[in-house]
GROMACS .gro file of C-alpha atoms in nm:
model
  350
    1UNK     CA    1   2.210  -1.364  -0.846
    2UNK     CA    2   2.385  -1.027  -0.943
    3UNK     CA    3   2.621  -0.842  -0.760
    4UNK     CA    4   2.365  -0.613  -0.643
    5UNK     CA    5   2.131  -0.797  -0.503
    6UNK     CA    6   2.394  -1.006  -0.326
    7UNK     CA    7   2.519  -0.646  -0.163
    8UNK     CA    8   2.165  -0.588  -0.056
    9UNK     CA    9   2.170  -0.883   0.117
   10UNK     CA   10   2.501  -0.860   0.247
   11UNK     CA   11   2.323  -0.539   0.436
   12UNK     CA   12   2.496  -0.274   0.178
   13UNK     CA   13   2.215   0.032   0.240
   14UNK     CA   14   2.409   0.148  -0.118
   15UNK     CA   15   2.307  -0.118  -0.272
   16UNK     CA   16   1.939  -0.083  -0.167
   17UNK     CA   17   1.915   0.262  -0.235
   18UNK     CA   18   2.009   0.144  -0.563
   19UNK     CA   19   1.774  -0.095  -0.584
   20UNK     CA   20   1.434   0.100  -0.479
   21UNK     CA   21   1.531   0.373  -0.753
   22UNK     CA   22   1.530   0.092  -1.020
   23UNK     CA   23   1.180   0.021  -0.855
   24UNK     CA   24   1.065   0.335  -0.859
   25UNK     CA   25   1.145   0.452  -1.221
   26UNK     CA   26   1.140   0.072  -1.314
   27UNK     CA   27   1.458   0.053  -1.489
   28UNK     CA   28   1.597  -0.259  -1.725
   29UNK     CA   29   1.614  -0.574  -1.478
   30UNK     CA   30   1.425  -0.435  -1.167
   31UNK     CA   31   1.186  -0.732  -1.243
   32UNK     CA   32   1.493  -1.018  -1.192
   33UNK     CA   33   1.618  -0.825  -0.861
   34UNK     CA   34   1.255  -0.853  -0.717
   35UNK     CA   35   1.239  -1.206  -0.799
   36UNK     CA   36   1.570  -1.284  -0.630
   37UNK     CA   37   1.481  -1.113  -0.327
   38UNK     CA   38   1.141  -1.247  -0.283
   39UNK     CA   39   1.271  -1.602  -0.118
   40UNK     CA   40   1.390  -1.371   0.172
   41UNK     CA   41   1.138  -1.176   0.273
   42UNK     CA   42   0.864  -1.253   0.527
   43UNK     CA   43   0.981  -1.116   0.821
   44UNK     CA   44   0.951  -0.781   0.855
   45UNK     CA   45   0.619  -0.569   1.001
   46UNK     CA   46   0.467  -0.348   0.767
   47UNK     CA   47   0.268   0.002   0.877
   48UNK     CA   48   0.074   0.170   0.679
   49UNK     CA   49  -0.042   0.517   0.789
   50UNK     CA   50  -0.216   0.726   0.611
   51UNK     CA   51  -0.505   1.016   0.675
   52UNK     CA   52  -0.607   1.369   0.543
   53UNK     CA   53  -0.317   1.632   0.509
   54UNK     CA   54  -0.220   1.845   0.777
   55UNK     CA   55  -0.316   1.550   1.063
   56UNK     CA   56   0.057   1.490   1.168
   57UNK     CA   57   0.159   1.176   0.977
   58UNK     CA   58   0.498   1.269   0.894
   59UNK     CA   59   0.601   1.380   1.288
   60UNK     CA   60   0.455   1.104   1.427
   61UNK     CA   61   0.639   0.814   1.152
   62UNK     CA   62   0.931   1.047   1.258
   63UNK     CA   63   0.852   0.992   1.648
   64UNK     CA   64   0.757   0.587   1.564
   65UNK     CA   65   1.094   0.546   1.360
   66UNK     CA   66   1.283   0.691   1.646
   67UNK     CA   67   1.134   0.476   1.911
   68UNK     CA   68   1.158   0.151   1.743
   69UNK     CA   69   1.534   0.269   1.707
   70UNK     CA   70   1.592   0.333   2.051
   71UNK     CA   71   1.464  -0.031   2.124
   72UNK     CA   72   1.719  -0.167   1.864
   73UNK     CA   73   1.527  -0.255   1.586
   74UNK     CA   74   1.581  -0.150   1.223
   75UNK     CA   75   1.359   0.106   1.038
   76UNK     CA   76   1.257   0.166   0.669
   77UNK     CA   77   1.020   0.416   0.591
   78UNK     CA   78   0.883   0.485   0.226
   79UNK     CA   79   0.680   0.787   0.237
   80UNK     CA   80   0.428   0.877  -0.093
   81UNK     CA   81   0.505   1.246  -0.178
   82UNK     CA   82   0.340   1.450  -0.410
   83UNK     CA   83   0.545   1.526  -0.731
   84UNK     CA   84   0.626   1.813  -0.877
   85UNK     CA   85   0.482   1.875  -1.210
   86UNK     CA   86   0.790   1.988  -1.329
   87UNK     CA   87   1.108   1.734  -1.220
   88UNK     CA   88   0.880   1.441  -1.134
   89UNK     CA   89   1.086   1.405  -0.817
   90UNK     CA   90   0.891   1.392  -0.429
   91UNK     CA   91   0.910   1.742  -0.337
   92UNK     CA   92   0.959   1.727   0.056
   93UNK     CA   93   1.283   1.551  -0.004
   94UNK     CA   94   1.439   1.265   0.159
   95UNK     CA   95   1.642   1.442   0.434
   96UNK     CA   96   1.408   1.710   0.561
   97UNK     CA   97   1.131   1.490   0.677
   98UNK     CA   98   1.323   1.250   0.925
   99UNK     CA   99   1.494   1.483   1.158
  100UNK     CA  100   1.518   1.265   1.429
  101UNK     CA  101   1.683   1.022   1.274
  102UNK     CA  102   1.922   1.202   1.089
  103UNK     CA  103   2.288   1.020   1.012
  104UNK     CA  104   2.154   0.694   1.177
  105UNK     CA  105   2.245   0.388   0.902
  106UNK     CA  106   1.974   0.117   1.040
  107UNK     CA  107   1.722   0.425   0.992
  108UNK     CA  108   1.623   0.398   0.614
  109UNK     CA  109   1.393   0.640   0.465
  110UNK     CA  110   1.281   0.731   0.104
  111UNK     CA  111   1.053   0.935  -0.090
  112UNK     CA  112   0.881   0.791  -0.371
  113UNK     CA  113   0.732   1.003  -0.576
  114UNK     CA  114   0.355   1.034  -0.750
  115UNK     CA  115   0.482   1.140  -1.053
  116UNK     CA  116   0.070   1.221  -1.143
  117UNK     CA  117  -0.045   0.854  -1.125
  118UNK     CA  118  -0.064   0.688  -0.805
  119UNK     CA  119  -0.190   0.413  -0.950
  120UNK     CA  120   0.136   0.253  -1.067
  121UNK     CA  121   0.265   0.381  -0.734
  122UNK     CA  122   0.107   0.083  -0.589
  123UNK     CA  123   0.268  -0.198  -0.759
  124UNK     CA  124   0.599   0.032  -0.715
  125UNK     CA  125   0.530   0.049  -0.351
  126UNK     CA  126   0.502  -0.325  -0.309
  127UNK     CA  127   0.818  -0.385  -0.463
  128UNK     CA  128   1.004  -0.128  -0.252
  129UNK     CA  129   0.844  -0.325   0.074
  130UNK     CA  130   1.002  -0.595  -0.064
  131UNK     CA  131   1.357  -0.481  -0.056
  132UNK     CA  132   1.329  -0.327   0.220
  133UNK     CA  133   1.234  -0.689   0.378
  134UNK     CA  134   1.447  -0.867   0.220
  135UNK     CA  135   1.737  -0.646   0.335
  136UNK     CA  136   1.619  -0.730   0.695
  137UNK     CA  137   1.457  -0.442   0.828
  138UNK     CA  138   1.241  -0.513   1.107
  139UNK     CA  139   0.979  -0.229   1.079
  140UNK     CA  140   0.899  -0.107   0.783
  141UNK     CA  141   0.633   0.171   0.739
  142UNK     CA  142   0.432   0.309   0.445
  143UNK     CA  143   0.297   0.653   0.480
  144UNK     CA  144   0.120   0.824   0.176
  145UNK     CA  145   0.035   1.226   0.153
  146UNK     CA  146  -0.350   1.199   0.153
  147UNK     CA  147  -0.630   0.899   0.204
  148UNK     CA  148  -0.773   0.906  -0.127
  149UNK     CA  149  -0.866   0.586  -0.278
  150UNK     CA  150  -0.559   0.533  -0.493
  151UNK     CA  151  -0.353   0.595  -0.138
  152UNK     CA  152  -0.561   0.369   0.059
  153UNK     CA  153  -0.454   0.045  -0.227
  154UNK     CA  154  -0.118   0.173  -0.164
  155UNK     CA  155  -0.164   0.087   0.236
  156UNK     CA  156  -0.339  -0.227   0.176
  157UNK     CA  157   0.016  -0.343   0.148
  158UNK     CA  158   0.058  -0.339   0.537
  159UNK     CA  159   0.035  -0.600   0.809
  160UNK     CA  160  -0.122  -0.330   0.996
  161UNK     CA  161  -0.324   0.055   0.889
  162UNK     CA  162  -0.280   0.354   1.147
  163UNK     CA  163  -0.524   0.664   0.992
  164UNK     CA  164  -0.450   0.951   1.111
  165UNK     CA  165  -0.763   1.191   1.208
  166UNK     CA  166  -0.696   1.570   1.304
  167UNK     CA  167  -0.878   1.716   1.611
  168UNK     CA  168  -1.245   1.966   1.569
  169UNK     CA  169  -1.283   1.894   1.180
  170UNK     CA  170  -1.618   1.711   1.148
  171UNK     CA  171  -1.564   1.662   0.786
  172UNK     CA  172  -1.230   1.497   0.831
  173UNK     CA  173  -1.418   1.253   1.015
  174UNK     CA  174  -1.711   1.224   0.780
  175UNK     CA  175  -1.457   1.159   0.532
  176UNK     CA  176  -1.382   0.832   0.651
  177UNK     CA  177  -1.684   0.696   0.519
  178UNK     CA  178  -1.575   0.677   0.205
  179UNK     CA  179  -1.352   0.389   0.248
  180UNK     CA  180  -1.090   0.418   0.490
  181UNK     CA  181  -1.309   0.322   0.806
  182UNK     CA  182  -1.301  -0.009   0.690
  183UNK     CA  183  -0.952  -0.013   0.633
  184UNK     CA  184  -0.824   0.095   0.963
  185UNK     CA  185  -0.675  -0.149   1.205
  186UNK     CA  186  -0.558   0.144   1.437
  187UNK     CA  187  -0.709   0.517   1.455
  188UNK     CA  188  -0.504   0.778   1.611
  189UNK     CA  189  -0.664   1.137   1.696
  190UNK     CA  190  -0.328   1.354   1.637
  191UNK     CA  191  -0.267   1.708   1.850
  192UNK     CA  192  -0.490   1.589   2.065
  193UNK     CA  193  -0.425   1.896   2.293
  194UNK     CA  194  -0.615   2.097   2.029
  195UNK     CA  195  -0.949   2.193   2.070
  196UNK     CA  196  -1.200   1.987   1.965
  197UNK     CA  197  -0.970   1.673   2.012
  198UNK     CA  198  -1.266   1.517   2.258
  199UNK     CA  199  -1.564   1.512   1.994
  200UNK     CA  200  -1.336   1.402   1.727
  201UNK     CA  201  -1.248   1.077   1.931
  202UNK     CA  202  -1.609   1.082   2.070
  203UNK     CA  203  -1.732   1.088   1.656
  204UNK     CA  204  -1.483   0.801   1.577
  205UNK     CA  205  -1.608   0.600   1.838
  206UNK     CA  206  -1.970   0.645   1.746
  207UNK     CA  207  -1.841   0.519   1.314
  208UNK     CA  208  -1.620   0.225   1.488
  209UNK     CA  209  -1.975   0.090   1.656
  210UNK     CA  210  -2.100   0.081   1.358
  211UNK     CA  211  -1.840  -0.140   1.222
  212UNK     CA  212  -1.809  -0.364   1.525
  213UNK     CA  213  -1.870  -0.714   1.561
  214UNK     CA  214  -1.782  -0.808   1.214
  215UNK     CA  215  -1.577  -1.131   1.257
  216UNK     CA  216  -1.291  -0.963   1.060
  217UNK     CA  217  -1.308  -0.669   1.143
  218UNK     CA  218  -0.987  -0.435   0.999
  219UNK     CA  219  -0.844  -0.358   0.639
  220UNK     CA  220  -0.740  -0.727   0.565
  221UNK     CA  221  -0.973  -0.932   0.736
  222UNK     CA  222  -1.266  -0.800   0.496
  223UNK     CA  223  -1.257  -1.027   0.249
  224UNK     CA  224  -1.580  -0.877   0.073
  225UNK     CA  225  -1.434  -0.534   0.116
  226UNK     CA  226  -1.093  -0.700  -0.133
  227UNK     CA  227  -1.358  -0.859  -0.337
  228UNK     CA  228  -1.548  -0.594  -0.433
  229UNK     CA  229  -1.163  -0.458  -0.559
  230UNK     CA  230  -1.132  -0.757  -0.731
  231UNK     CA  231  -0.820  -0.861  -0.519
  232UNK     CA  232  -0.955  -1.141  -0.390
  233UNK     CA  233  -1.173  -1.447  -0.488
  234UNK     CA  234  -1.542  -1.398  -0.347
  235UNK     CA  235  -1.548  -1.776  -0.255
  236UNK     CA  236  -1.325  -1.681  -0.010
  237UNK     CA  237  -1.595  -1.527   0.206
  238UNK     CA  238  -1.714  -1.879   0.279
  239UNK     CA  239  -1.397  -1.936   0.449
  240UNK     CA  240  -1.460  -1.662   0.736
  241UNK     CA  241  -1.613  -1.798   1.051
  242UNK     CA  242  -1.860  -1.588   1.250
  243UNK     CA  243  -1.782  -1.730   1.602
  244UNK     CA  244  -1.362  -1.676   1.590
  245UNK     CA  245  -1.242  -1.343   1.728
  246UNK     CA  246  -1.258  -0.993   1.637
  247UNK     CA  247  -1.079  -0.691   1.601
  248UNK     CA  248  -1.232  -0.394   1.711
  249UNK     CA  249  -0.969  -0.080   1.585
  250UNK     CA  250  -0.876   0.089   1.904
  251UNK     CA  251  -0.873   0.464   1.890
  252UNK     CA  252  -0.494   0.618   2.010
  253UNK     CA  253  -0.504   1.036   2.123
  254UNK     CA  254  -0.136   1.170   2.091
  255UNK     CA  255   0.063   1.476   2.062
  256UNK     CA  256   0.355   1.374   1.789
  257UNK     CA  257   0.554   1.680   1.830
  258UNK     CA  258   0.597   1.614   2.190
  259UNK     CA  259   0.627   1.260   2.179
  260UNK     CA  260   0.312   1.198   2.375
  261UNK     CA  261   0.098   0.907   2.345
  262UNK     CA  262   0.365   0.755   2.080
  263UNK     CA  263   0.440   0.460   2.334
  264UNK     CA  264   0.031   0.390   2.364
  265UNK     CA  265   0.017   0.399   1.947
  266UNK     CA  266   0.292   0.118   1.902
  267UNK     CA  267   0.147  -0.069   2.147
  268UNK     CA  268  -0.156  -0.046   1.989
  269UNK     CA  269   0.002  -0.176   1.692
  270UNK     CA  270   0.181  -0.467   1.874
  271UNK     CA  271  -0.102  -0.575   1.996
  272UNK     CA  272  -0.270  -0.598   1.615
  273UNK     CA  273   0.009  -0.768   1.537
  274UNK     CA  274  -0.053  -1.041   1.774
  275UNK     CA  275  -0.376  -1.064   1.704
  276UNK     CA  276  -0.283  -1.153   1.344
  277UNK     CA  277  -0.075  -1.382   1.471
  278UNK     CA  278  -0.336  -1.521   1.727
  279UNK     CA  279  -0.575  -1.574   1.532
  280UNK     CA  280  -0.377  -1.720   1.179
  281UNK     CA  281  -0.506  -1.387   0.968
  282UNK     CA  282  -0.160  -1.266   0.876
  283UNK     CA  283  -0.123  -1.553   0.641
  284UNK     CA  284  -0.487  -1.462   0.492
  285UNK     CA  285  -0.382  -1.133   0.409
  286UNK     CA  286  -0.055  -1.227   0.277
  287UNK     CA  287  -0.252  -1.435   0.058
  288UNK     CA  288  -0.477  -1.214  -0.044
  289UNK     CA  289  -0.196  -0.920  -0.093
  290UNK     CA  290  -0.018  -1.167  -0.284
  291UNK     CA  291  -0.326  -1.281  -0.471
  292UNK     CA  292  -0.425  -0.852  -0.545
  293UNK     CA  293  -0.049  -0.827  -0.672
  294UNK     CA  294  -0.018  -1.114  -0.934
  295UNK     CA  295  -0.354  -0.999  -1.082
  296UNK     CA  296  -0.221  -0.592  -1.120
  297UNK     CA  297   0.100  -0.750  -1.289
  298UNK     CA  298  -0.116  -0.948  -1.539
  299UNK     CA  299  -0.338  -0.632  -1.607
  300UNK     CA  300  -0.029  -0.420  -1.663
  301UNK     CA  301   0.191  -0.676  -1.895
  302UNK     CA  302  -0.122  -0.721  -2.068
  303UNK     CA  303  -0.216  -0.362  -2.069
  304UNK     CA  304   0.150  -0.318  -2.240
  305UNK     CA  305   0.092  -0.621  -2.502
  306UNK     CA  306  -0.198  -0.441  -2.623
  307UNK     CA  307  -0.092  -0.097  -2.654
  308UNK     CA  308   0.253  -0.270  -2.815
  309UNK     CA  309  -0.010  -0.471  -3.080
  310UNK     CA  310  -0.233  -0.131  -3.128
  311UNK     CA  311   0.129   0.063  -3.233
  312UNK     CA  312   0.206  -0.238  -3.448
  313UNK     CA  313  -0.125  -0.180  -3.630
  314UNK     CA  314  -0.052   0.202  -3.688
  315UNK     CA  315  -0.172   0.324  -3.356
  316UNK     CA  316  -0.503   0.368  -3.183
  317UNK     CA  317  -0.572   0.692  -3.398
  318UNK     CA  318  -0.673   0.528  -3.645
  319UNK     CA  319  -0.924   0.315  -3.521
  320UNK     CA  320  -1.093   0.627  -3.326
  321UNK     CA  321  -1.139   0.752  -3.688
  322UNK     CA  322  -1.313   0.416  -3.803
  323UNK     CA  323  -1.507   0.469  -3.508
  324UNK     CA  324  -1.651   0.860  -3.516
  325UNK     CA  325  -1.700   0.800  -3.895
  326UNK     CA  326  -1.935   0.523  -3.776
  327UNK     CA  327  -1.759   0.236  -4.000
  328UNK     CA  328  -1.666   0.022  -3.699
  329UNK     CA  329  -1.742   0.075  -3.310
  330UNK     CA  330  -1.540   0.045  -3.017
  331UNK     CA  331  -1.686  -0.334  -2.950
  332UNK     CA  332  -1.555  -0.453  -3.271
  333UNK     CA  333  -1.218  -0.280  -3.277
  334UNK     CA  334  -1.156  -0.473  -2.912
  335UNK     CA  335  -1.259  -0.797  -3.076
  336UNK     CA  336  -1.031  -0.722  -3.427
  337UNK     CA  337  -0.746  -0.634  -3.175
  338UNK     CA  338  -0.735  -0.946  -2.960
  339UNK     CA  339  -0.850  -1.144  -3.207
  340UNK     CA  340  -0.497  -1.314  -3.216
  341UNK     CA  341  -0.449  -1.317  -2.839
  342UNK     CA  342  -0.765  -1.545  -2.804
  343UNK     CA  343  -0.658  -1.783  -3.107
  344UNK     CA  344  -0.320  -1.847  -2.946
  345UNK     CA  345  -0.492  -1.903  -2.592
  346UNK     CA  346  -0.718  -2.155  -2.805
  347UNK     CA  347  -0.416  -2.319  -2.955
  348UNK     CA  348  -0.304  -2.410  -2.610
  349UNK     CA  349  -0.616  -2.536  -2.471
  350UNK     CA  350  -0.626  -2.754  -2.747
   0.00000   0.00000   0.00000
């Protein structure tokens, strides 16, 4: 174990600051510290909230955060900024976000950064979760910028999805159609002393119906949702009974910048929580999380093998050249390429 991991554990927040920004720019030997860490993790709850821009996510993570505080429990937050083009770093900066929490140690909260692909964010995300529960936090929570589909893998890493709807926008609401209706465990109707707070709840309420009565019902507990993303097996579907319990997402009105309502959103998320427990679905989706991560890893090591093997054989250029001069076509140049990937696989089966 090195000395930084052991200071992580030792509850050093130095030494986990230091350790997310190896995640997060995935520096020589961030692979080893996540490996050490993993045997202690397991404990924490993970949020994810996420939702269109301009619905409040940010003041009420800040209101959340500060309530879990006052009832003694420790708080990370990693929130998914957009980058700017020009340093790469998360533009809305680390301090400025969490004012209510300012200056308190057990309050940890960091930016991570787009950086133009939120696809590796993902797998970036994860790991941060994972130092973040293996330090011991007790809550941690994942909030991303937008809901778009690379956002809503990023959430799939919670125990638990709040999205975030703002009041008297239709299309906010027809939005959720898309994808993240099915993810949501918890929906929350934001300043809902704006007008046209009533209709957006009443419009929710009218999608959730639809959705009802599923045995599984929220982001984890669809296993042919995760199956269709290739994160989990679809033999697994088998395994889901139709007579056990439900979960039918509640729907949580609040005011963030006042504070109202924030008590009535965490205990809508307690009670999720125990119904995980309840009903033995939180190890399910820790399978299947675990089951979506180890495939990503093999995609991207492999991903790198090839594009290492492609530079070894003069670079991809080439081949595109073979190809629009019609001497080869893309089919064959995959084949010539891991041609000596599948021999040494064969080698081993034999």
């Amino acid at each position: 174990m090195s000395d930084l991991v052991a200071d992580l554990l030792a509850g050093k927040h130095s030494a986990l600051a230091r350790v997310i920004t190896k995640i997060e720019n995935r520096s020589t030997g961030y692979r080893e510290i996540i490996s050490d860490l993993h045997q202690h993790t397991g404990t924490a709850d993970v949020i994810g909230v996420t939702g269109s821009p301009g619905a409040g996510k940010s003041t009420l993570v800040d209101k959340v955060a500060a309530t879990y505080r006052e009832r003694g429990q420790t708080v990370g937050v990693i929130a998914i900024d957009p980058s700017s083009p020009f340093s790469g770093g998360a533009v809305l900066g680390d301090r400025i976000r969490m004012a209510s929490n300012a200056g308190d140690m057990d309050m940890f909260f960091r930016s991570m950064s787009a950086r133009g692909s939120l696809g590796g964010l993902s797998t970036a995300t994860t790991d941060a979760v994972t130092a973040l529960d293996a330090f011991g936090k007790d809550k941690i929570i994942v909030e991303t910028v937008g809901a778009g589909q690379n956002e809503v893998d990023i959430v799939r890493t919670a125990d638990t999805v709040a999205v975030l709807v703002p009041p008297g926008s239709g299309d906010d609401v027809q939005m959720l159609k898309a994808g993240i209706l099915e993810i949501g465990d918890v929906f929350v109707v934001n300043k809902a002393d704006l007008d046209g707070a009533d209709r957006t709840v009443q419009q929710l309420r009218e999608m959730l119906q639809g959705q009802s009565g599923r045995p599984d019902s929220g982001h984890h507990g669809a296993t042919e949702l995760a199956a269709d993303h290739g994160d989990a097996p679809a033999d697994d579907a088998d395994d889901v009974d139709d007579e056990s319990e439900t979960w039918d997402p509640p729907i949580v009105e609040t005011v963030a910048n006042r504070g109202e309502g924030v008590e009535d959103f965490l205990n809508a998320l307690a009670d999720h929580g125990e119904y995980l427990d309840r009903t033995g679905r939180r190890e399910g989706q820790a399978r299947e999380r675990f089951a979506a991560e180890i495939r990503t890893l093999l995609r991207e090591d492999a991903n790198e093998l090839l594009v290492g093997e492609l530079d070894r054989r003069g670079g991809i250029e080439q081949y595109v050249d073979a190809v629009i001069e019609r001497h080869t076509d893309p089919y064959t140049v995959v084949d010539e390429v891991l041609a000596p990937l599948r021999e040494c696989l064969d080698e081993r089966r034999d």
